Each structure stands twice: as structure tokens, then as C-alpha cells.
PDB file of C-alpha atoms in Angstrom:
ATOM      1  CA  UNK H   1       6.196  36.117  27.696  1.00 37.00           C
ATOM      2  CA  UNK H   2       7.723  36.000  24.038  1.00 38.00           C
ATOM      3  CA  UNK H   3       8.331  32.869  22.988  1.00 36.00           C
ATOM      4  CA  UNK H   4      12.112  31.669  22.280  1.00 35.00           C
ATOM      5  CA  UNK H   5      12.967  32.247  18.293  1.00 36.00           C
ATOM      6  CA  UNK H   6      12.732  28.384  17.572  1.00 35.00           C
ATOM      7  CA  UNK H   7       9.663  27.829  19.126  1.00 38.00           C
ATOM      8  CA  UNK H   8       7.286  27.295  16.371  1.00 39.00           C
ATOM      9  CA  UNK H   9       3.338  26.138  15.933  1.00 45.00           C
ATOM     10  CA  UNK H  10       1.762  23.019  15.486  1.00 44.00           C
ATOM     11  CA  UNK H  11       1.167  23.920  12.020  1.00 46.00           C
ATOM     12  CA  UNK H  12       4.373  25.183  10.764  1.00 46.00           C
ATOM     13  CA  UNK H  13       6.104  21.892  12.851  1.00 45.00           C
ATOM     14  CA  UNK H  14       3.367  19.903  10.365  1.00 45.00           C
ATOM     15  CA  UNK H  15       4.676  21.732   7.471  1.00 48.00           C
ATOM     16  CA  UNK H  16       8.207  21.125   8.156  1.00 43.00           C
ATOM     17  CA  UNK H  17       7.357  17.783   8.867  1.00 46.00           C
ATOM     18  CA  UNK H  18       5.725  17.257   5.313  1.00 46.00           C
ATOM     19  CA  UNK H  19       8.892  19.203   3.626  1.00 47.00           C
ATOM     20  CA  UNK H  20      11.530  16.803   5.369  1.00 43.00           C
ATOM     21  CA  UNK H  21       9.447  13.547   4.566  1.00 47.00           C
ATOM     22  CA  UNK H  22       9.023  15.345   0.739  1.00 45.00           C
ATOM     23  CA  UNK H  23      12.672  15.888   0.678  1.00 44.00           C
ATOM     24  CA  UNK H  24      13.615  12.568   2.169  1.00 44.00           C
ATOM     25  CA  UNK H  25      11.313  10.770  -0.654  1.00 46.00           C
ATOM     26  CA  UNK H  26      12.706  12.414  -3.593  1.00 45.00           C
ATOM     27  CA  UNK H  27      16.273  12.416  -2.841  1.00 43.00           C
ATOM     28  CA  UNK H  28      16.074   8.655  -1.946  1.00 41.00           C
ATOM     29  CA  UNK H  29      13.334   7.859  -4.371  1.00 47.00           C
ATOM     30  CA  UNK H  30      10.933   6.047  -2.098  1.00 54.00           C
ATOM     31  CA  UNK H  31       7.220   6.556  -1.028  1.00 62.00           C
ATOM     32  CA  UNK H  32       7.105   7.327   2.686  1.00 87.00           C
ATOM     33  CA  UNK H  33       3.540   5.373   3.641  1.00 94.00           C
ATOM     34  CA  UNK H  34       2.521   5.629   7.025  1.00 95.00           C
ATOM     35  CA  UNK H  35      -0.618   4.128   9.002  1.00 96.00           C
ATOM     36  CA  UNK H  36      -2.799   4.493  12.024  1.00 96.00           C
ATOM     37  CA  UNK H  37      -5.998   2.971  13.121  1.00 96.00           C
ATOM     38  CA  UNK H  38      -8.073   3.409  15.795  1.00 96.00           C
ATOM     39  CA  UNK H  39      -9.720   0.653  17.639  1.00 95.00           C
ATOM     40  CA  UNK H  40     -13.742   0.839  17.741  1.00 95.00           C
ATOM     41  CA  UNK H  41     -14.856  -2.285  18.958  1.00 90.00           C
ATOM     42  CA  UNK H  42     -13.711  -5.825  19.658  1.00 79.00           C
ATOM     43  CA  UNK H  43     -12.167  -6.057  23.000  1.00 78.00           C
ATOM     44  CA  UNK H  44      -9.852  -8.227  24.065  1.00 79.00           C
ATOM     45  CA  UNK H  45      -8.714  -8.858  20.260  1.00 82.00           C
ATOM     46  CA  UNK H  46      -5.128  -9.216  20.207  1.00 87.00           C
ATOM     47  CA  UNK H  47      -3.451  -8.433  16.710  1.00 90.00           C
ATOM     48  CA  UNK H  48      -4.137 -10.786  13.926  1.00 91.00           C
ATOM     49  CA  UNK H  49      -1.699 -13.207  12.436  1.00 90.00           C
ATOM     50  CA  UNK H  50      -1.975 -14.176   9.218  1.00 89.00           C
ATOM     51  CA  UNK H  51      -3.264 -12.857   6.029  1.00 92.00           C
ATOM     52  CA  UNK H  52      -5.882 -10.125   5.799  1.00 94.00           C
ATOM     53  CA  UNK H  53      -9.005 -10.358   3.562  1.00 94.00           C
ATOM     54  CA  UNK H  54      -9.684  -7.017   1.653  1.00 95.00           C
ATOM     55  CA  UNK H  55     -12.767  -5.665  -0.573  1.00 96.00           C
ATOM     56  CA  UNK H  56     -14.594  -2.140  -1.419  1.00 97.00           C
ATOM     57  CA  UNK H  57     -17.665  -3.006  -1.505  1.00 96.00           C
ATOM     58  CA  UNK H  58     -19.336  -5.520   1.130  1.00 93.00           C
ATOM     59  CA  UNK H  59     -18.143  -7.407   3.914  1.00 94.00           C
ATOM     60  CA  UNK H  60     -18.733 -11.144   4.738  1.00 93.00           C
ATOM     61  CA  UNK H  61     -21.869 -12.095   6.505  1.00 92.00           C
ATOM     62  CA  UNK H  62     -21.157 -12.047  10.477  1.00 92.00           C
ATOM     63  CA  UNK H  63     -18.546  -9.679  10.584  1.00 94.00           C
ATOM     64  CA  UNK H  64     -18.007  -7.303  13.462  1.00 95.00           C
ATOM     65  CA  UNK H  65     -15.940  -3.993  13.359  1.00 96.00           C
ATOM     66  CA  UNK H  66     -12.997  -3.822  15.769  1.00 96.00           C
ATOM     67  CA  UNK H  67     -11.821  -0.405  14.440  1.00 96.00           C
ATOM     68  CA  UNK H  68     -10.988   2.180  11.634  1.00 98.00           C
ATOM     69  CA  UNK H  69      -7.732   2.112   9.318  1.00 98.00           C
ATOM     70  CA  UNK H  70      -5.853   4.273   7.400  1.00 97.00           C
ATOM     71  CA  UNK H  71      -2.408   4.593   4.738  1.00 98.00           C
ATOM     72  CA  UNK H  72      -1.196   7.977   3.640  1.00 98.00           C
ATOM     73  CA  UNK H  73       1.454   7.869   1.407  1.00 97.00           C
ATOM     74  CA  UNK H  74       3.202  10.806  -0.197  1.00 96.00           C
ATOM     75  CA  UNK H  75       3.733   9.929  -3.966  1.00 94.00           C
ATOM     76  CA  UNK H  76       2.484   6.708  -3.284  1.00 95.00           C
ATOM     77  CA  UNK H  77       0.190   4.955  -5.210  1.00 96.00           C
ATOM     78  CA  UNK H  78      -2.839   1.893  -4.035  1.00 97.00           C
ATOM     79  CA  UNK H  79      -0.192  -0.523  -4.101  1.00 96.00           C
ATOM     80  CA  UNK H  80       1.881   1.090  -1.948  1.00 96.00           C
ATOM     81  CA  UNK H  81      -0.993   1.888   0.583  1.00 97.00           C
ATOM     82  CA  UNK H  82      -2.824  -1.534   0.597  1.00 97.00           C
ATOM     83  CA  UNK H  83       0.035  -3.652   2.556  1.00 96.00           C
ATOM     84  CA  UNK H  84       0.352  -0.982   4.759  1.00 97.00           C
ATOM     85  CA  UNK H  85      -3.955  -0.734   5.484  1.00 97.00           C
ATOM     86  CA  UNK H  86      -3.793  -4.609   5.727  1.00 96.00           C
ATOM     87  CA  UNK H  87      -1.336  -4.293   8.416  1.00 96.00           C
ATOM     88  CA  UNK H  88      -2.832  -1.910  10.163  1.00 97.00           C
ATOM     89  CA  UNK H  89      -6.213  -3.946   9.796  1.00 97.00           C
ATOM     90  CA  UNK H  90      -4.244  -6.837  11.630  1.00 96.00           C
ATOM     91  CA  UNK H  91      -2.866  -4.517  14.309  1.00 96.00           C
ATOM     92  CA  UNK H  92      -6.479  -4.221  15.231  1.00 95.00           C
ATOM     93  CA  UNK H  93      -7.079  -7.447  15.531  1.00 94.00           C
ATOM     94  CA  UNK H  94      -8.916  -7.402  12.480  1.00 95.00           C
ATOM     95  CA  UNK H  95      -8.760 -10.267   9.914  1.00 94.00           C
ATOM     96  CA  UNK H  96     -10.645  -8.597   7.013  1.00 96.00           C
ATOM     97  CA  UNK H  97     -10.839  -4.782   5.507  1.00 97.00           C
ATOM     98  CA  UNK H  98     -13.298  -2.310   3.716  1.00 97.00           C
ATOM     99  CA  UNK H  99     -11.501  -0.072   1.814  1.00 97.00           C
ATOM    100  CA  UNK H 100     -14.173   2.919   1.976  1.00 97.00           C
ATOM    101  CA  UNK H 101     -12.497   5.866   0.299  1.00 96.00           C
ATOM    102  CA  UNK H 102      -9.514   6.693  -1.384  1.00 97.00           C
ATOM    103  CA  UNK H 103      -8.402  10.414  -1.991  1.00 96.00           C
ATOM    104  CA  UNK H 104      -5.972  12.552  -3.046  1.00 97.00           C
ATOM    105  CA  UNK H 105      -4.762  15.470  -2.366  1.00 97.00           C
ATOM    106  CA  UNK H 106      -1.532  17.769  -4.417  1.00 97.00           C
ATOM    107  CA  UNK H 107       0.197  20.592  -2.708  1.00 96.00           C
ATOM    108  CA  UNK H 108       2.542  22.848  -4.043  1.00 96.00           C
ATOM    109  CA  UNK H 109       5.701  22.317  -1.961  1.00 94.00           C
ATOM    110  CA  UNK H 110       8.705  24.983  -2.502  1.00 95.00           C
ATOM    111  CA  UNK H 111      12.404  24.234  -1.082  1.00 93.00           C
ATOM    112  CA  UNK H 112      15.729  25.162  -2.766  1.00 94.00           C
ATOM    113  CA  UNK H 113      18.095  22.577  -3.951  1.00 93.00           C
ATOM    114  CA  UNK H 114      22.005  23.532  -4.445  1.00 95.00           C
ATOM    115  CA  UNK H 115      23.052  22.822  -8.161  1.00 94.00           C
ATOM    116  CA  UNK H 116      26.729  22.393  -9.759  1.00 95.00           C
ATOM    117  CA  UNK H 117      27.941  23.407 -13.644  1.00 94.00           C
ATOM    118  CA  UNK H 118      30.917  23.451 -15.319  1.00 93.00           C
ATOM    119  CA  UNK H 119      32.035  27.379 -15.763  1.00 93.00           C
ATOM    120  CA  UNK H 120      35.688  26.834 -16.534  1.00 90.00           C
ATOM    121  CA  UNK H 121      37.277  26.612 -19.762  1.00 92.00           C
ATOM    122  CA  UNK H 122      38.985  22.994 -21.634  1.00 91.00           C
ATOM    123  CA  UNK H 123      41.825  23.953 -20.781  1.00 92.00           C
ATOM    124  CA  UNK H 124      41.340  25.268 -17.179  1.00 92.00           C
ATOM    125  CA  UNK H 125      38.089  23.269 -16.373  1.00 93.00           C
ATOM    126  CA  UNK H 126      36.143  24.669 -13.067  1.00 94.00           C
ATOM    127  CA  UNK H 127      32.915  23.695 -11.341  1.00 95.00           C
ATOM    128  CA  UNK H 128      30.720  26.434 -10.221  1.00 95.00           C
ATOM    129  CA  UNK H 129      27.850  25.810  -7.423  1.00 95.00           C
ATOM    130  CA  UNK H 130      24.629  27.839  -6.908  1.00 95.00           C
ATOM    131  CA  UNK H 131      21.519  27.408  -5.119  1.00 95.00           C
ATOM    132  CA  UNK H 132      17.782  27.853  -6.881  1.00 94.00           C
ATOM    133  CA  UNK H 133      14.499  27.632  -5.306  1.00 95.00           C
ATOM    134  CA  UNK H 134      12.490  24.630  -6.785  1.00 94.00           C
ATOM    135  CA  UNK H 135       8.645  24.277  -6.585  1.00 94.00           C
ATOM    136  CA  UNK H 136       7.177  20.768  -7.071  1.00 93.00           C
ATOM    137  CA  UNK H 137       3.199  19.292  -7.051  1.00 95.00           C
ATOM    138  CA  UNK H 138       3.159  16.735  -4.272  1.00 96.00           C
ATOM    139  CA  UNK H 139       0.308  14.513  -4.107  1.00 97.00           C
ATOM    140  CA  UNK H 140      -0.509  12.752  -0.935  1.00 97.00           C
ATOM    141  CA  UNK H 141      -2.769   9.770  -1.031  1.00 97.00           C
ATOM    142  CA  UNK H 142      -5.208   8.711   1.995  1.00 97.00           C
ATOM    143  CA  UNK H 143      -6.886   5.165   2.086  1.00 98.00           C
ATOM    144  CA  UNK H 144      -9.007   4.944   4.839  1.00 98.00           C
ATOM    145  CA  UNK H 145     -11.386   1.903   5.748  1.00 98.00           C
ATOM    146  CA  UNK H 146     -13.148  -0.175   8.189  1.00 98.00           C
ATOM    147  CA  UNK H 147     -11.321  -3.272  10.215  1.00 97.00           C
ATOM    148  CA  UNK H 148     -13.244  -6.384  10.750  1.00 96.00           C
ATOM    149  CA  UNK H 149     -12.834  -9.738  12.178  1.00 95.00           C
ATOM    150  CA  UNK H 150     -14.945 -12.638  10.993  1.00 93.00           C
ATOM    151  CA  UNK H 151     -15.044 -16.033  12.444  1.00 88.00           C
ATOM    152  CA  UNK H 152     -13.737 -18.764  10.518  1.00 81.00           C
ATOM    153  CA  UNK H 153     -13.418 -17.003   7.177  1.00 77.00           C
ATOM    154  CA  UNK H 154     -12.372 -18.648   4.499  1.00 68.00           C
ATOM    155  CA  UNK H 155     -11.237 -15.432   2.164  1.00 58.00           C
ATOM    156  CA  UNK H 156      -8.645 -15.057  -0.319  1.00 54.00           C
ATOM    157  CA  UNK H 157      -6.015 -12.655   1.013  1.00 48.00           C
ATOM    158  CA  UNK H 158      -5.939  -9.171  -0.963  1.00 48.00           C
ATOM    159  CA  UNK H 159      -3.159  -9.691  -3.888  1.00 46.00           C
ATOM    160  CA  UNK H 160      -1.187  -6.492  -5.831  1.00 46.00           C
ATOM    161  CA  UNK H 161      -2.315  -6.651  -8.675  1.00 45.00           C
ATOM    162  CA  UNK H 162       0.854  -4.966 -10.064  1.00 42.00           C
ATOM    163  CA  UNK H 163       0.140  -2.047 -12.327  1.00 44.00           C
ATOM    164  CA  UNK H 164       2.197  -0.393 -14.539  1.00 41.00           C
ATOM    165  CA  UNK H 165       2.894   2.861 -17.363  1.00 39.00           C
TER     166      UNK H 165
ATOM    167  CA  UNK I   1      10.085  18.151 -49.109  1.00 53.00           C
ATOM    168  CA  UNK I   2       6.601  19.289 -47.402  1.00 58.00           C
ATOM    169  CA  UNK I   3       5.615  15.558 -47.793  1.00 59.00           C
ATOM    170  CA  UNK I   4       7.800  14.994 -45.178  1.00 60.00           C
ATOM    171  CA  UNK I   5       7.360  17.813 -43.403  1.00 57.00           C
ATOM    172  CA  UNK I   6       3.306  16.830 -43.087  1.00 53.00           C
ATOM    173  CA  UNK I   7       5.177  13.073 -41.890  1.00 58.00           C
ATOM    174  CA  UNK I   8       7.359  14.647 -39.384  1.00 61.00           C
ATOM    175  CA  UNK I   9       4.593  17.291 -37.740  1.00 55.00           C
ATOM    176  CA  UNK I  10       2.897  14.667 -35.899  1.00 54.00           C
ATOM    177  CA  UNK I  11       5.763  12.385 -35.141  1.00 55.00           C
ATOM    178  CA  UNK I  12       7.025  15.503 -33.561  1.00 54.00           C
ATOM    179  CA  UNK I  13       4.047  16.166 -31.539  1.00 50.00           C
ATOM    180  CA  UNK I  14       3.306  12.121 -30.621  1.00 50.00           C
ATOM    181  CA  UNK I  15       7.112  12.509 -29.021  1.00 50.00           C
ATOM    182  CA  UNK I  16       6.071  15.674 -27.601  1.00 51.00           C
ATOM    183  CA  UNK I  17       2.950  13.815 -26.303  1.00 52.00           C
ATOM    184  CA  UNK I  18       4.759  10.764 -24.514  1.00 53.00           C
ATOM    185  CA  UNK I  19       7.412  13.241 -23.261  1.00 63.00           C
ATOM    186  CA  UNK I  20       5.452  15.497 -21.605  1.00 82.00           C
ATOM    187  CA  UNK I  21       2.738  13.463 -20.241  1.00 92.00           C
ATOM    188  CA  UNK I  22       2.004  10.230 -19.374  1.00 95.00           C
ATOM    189  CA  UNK I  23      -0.509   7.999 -17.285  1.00 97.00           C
ATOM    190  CA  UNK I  24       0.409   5.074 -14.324  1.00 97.00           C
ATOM    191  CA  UNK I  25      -1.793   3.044 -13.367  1.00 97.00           C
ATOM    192  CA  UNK I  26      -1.844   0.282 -10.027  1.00 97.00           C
ATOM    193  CA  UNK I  27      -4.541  -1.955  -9.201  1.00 97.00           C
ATOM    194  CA  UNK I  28      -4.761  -4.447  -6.228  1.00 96.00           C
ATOM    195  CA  UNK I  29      -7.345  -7.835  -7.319  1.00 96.00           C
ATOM    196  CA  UNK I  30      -9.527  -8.111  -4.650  1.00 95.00           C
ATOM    197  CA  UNK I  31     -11.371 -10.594  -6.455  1.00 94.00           C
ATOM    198  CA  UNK I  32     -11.010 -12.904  -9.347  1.00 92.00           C
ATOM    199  CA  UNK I  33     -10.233 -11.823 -12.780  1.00 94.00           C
ATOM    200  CA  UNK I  34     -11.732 -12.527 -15.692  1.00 93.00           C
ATOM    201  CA  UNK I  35     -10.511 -13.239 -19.312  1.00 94.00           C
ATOM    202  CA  UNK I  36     -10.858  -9.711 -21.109  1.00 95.00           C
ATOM    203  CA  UNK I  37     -13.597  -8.017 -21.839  1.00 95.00           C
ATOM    204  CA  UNK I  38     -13.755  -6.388 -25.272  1.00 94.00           C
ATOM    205  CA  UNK I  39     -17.090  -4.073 -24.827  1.00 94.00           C
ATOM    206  CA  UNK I  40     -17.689  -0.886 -23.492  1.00 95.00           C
ATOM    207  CA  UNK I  41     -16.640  -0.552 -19.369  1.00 96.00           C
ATOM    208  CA  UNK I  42     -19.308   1.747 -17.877  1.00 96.00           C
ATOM    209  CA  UNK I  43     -17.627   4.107 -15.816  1.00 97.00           C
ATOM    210  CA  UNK I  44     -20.465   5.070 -12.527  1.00 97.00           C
ATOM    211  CA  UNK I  45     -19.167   8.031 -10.076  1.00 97.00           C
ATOM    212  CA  UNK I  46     -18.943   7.837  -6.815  1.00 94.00           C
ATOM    213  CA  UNK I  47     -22.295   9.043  -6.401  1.00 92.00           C
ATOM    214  CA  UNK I  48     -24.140   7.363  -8.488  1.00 96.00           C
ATOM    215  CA  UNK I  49     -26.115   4.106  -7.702  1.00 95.00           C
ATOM    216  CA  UNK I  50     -23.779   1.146  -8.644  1.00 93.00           C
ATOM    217  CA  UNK I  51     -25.092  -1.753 -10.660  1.00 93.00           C
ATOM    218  CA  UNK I  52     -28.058  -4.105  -8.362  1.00 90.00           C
ATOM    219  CA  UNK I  53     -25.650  -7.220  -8.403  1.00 92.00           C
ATOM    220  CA  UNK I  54     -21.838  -6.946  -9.848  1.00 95.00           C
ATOM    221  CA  UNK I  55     -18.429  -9.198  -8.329  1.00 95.00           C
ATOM    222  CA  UNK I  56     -16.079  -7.252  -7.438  1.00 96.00           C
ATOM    223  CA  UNK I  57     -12.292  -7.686  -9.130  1.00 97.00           C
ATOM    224  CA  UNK I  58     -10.383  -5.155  -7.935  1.00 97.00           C
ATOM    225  CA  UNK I  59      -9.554  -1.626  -6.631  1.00 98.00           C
ATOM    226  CA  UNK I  60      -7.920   0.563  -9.738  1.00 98.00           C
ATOM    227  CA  UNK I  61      -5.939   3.853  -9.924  1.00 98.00           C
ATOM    228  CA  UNK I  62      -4.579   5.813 -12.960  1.00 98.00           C
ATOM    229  CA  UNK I  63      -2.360   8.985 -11.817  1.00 97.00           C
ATOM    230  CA  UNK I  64      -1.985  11.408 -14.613  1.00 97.00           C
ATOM    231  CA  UNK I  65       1.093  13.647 -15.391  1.00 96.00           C
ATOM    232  CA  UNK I  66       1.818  16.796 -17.344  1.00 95.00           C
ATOM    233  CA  UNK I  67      -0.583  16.896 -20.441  1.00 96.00           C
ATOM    234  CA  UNK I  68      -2.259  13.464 -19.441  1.00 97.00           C
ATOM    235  CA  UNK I  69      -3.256  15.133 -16.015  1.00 96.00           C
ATOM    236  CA  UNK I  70      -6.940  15.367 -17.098  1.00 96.00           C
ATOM    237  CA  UNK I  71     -10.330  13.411 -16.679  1.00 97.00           C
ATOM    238  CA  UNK I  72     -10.320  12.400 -19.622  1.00 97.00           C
ATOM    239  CA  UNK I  73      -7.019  10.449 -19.943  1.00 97.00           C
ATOM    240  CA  UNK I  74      -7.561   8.915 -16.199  1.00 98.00           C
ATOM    241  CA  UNK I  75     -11.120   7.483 -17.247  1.00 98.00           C
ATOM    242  CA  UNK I  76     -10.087   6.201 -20.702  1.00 97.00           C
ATOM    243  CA  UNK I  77      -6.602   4.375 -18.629  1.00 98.00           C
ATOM    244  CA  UNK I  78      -9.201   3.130 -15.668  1.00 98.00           C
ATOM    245  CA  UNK I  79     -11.459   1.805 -18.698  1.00 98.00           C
ATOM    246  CA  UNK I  80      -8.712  -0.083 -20.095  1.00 97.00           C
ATOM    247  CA  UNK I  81      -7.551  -1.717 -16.931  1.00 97.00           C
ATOM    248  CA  UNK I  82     -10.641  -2.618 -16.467  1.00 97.00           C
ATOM    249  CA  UNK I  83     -11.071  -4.515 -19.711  1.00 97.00           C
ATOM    250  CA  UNK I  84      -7.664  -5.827 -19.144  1.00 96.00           C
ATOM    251  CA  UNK I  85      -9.385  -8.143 -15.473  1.00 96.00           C
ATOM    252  CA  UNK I  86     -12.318  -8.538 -17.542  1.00 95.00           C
ATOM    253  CA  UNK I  87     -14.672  -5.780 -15.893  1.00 96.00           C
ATOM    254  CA  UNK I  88     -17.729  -4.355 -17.691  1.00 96.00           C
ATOM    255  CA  UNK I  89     -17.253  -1.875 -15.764  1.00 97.00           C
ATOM    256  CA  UNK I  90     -16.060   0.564 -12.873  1.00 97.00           C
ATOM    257  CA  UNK I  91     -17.933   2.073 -10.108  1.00 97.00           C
ATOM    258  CA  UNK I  92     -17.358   4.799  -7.034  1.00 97.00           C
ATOM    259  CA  UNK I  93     -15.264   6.413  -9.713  1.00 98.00           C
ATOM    260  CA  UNK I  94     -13.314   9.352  -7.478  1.00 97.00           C
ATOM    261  CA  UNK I  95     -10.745  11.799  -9.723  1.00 97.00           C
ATOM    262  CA  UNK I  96      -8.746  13.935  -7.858  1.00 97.00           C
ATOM    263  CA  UNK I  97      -6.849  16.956 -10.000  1.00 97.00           C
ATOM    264  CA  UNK I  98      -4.466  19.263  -9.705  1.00 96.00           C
ATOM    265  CA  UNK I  99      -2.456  21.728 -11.646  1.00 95.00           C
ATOM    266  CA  UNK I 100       0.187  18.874 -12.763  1.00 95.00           C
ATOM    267  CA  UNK I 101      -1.537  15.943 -11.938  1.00 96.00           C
ATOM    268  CA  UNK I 102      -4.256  13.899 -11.813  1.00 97.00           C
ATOM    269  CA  UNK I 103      -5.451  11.171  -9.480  1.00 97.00           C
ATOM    270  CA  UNK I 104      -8.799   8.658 -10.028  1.00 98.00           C
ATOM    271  CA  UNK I 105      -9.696   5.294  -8.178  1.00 98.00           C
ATOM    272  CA  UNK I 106     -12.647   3.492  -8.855  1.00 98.00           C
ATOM    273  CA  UNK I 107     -13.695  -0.536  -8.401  1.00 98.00           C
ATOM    274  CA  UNK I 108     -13.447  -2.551 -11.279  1.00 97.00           C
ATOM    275  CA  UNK I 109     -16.720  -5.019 -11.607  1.00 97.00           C
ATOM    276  CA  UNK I 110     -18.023  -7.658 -13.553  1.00 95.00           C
ATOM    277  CA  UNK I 111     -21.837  -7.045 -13.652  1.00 92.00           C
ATOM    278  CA  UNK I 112     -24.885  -9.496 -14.009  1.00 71.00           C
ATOM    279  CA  UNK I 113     -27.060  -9.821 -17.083  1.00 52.00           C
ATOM    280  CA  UNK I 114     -29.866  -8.165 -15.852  1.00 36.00           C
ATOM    281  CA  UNK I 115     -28.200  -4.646 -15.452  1.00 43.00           C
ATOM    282  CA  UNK I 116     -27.467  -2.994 -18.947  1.00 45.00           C
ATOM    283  CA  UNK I 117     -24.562  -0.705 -19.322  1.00 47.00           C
ATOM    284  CA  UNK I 118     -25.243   2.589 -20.625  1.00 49.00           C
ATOM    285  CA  UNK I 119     -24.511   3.066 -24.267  1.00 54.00           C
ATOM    286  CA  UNK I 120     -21.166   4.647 -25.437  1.00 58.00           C
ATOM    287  CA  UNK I 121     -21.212   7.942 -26.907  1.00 60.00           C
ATOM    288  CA  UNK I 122     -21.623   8.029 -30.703  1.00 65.00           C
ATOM    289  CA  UNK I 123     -18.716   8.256 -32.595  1.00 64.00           C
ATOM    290  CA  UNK I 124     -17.383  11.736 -33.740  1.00 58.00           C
TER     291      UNK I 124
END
């Protein structure tokens, strides 16, 4: 049976996906971050309230894994990502994070944008319109980590650091 | 007249420089930092076997642009933040490039005594 003419695959639906959200960023100047986690241990953990301890290197002594976290942002930088791994830490039920790996990775995305110039003359001024096909680097970011609750920590919660040019 | 010519060459290309490239850097303190540190900042990939004892201050990025999307610009900007939280120096260093820009991350440390940070390259 052919399939309909707007039926389309799994991976052209992701790439539209990607193009809207790229889009959507740039035109309203934001970093889209989203997060997921998946829960690996720990049951009967409800989420966590409260602030969430964070390192890259070591964990305190005692802790136990509840699960696996992760932030993808799209032009978004570590301090974008963090709050968003920290919640996704808590959503676990997780008071404390590792922050194992963070990657990047750029795609060239292509869409066309509709432009307007001025064409007419001083003294009979016009504004022409056109359309050109624009191809930008986009750079996706993936912070991925381990979720883990520890008993009566005493931790200092994970601060921004703030960053800047 | 060519005096300031030879004046307005590199002027010209410094503007050039800033206009066409540039580095931003973010950082989130996952530790506390220290005053800073005016010595070298060992930079040790991702790889490599990090220090045997080190505190750990922070998580560090530097995203390159244009001209300034290279390795060397991203270590040299993730070297001076980490002097900046008084780190010696910055381990599980991880660059990411691609044709416009540039990504690294790496964990800004303050290391004990005992390990010895390799010596920075003679100057040219």
C-alpha cells in the first residue's frame, strides 16, 4: 500500500523536529534545553525536594544510584544545561549528580528565511521582498550523568558560576 | 605616511580579529574557589590519568567562533578560567570542533603538592 504524501519517517519527523526547535531558538533568541532520565535503581524514591549536590569527579561515600540523567541543549552552553540535569537528578529522586561527560556535536542546518530591501527611489520609496536559502552551524550540547541519593548529606548545592566573553 | 600605515596594518587586523572571532566561556563552581593562581594550569585530556589527589572547583567550557574556533584558542580561554578560580589546572579536557565552531569542557582543579605539573613549553 503507498503511503499517503505526508506520511513521513522517524528520521525525517526528527529532522523537522530539530529545524523547528532551530528556527524557534534563533528567531526568539533562546536555548531550547530539554531533559530525560531514566530511573536505575532506588525504588520507592519519590522526587527530591530541595537542592541538588553536583560534581565530575567522585561521589560522597554511601551513595546509591537511583538512575541516569541527561540536558541537551541546542546553542546552549553548561550553564544552561546544569539546572536543567539537577532537575532531572531530583525527578529521580536523586539528591546528588555526577556529571560524566559533556559533548558536542555541530550540524549544518539549511532553511530559507524571507528578506525585505528598499528598491524604490527618494522620491517614490518601495520595499521589495525575496526569499534566500540560509545555512547555519548548529551545535547541540549533551550532558549526561549519574543520579544519586545520599543519606543525610550535608553538600553545597551546585552554583553557576556565571561565565562570560 | 608609511609610519602610519605600519600603525594602522595591525589595528586593522586586531579589529578584524575581534570581529570575526571570538571565544565564550561558562563555568558552573562545583567546589570552592580559590584566590588566583598565577602559574602555569596543566591542561590533562580526557584520557589521560588525572592528578593522584586534586579538589575539584568547577566544570568549565570555552565555545569558539569564526577564527577563534580552534584548539588552540579554547585551551588557552579554559587555562585562563582556570587561573581566574584558582586551579593549577584542568583535567578530562574534551574539545569538540567543527567547521565554525569550537566546543571544549574540562574540570578545573586545584592539585596537591606532591603531583608536579608538567612544564610549559619554552618560549618561542
Amino acid at each position: 500500500m503507498k503511503a499517503p504524501d505526508c506520511a513521513v519517517g522517524a528520521a525525517a519527523r526528527r529532522r523537522v523536529a530539530f529545524a523547528c526547535a532551530v528556527i524557534t531558538a534563533s528567531s526568539i533568541g533562546c536555548s531550547p534545553v530539554t531533559s530525560s532520565g531514566v530511573r536505575t535503581g532506588g525504588a520507592g524514591l519519590g522526587a527530591h525536594q530541595g537542592p541538588v549536590g553536583l560534581s565530575a569527579t567522585n561521589v560522597p561515600p554511601g551513595a546509591v544510584e537511583v538512575g541516569i540523567a541527561q540536558a541537551v541543549g541546542i546553542e546552549a552552553n553548561i550553564g544552561a544545561l546544569v539546572p536543567q540535569f539537577a532537575g532531572q537528578v531530583a525527578a529521580l529522586g536523586g539528591n546528588f549528580g555526577l556529571v560524566e561527560r559533556v559533548q558536542t556535536e555541530f550540524e549544518m542546518v539549511t532553511r530559507t528565511e524571507n528578506y525585505s530591501y528598499s528598491c524604490g527611489t527618494t522620491q517614490y520609496p518601495r520595499t521589495c521582498y525575496g526569499t534566500r536559502t540560509v545555512t547555519n552551524e548548529v551545535a547541540t550540547t549533551q550532558m549526561v550523568g549519574r543520579a544519586f541519593y545520599v543519606e543525610g548529606l550535608v553538600f553545597q548545592p551546585a552554583a553557576p558560576g556565571g561565565g562570560g566573553p | 605616511m608609511i609610519r602610519g600605515a605600519l600603525t594602522a596594518v595591525p589595528m586593522v587586523l586586531a579589529l578584524c580579529g575581534c570581529l570575526f572571532g571570538r571565544v565564550e566561556t561558562s563555568r558552573v563552581l562545583t567546589g570552592p574557589a580559590g584566590p588566583p593562581y598565577a602559574g602555569p594550569v596543566a591542561i590533562v585530556m580526557e584520557n589521560a590519568p588525572p592528578p593522584a589527589s586534586f579538589v575539584e572547583v568547577g566544570i568549565l567550557q570555552a565555545i569558539g567562533y569564526g577564527t577563534y574556533a580552534n584548539l588552540a584558542r579554547i585551551v588557552e580561554s579554559l587555562q585562563g578560567q582556570a587561573a581566574g578560580l584558582g586551579c593549577d589546572a584542568v583535567i578530562r579536557v574534551h574539545v569538540d570542533q567543527g567547521s565554525s565552531q569550537a566546543s571544549g569542557t574540562g574540570i578545573c582543579v586545584r592539585t596537591a603538592a606532591t603531583w608536579t605539573a608538567p612544564a610549559p613549553p619554552p618560549p618561542r
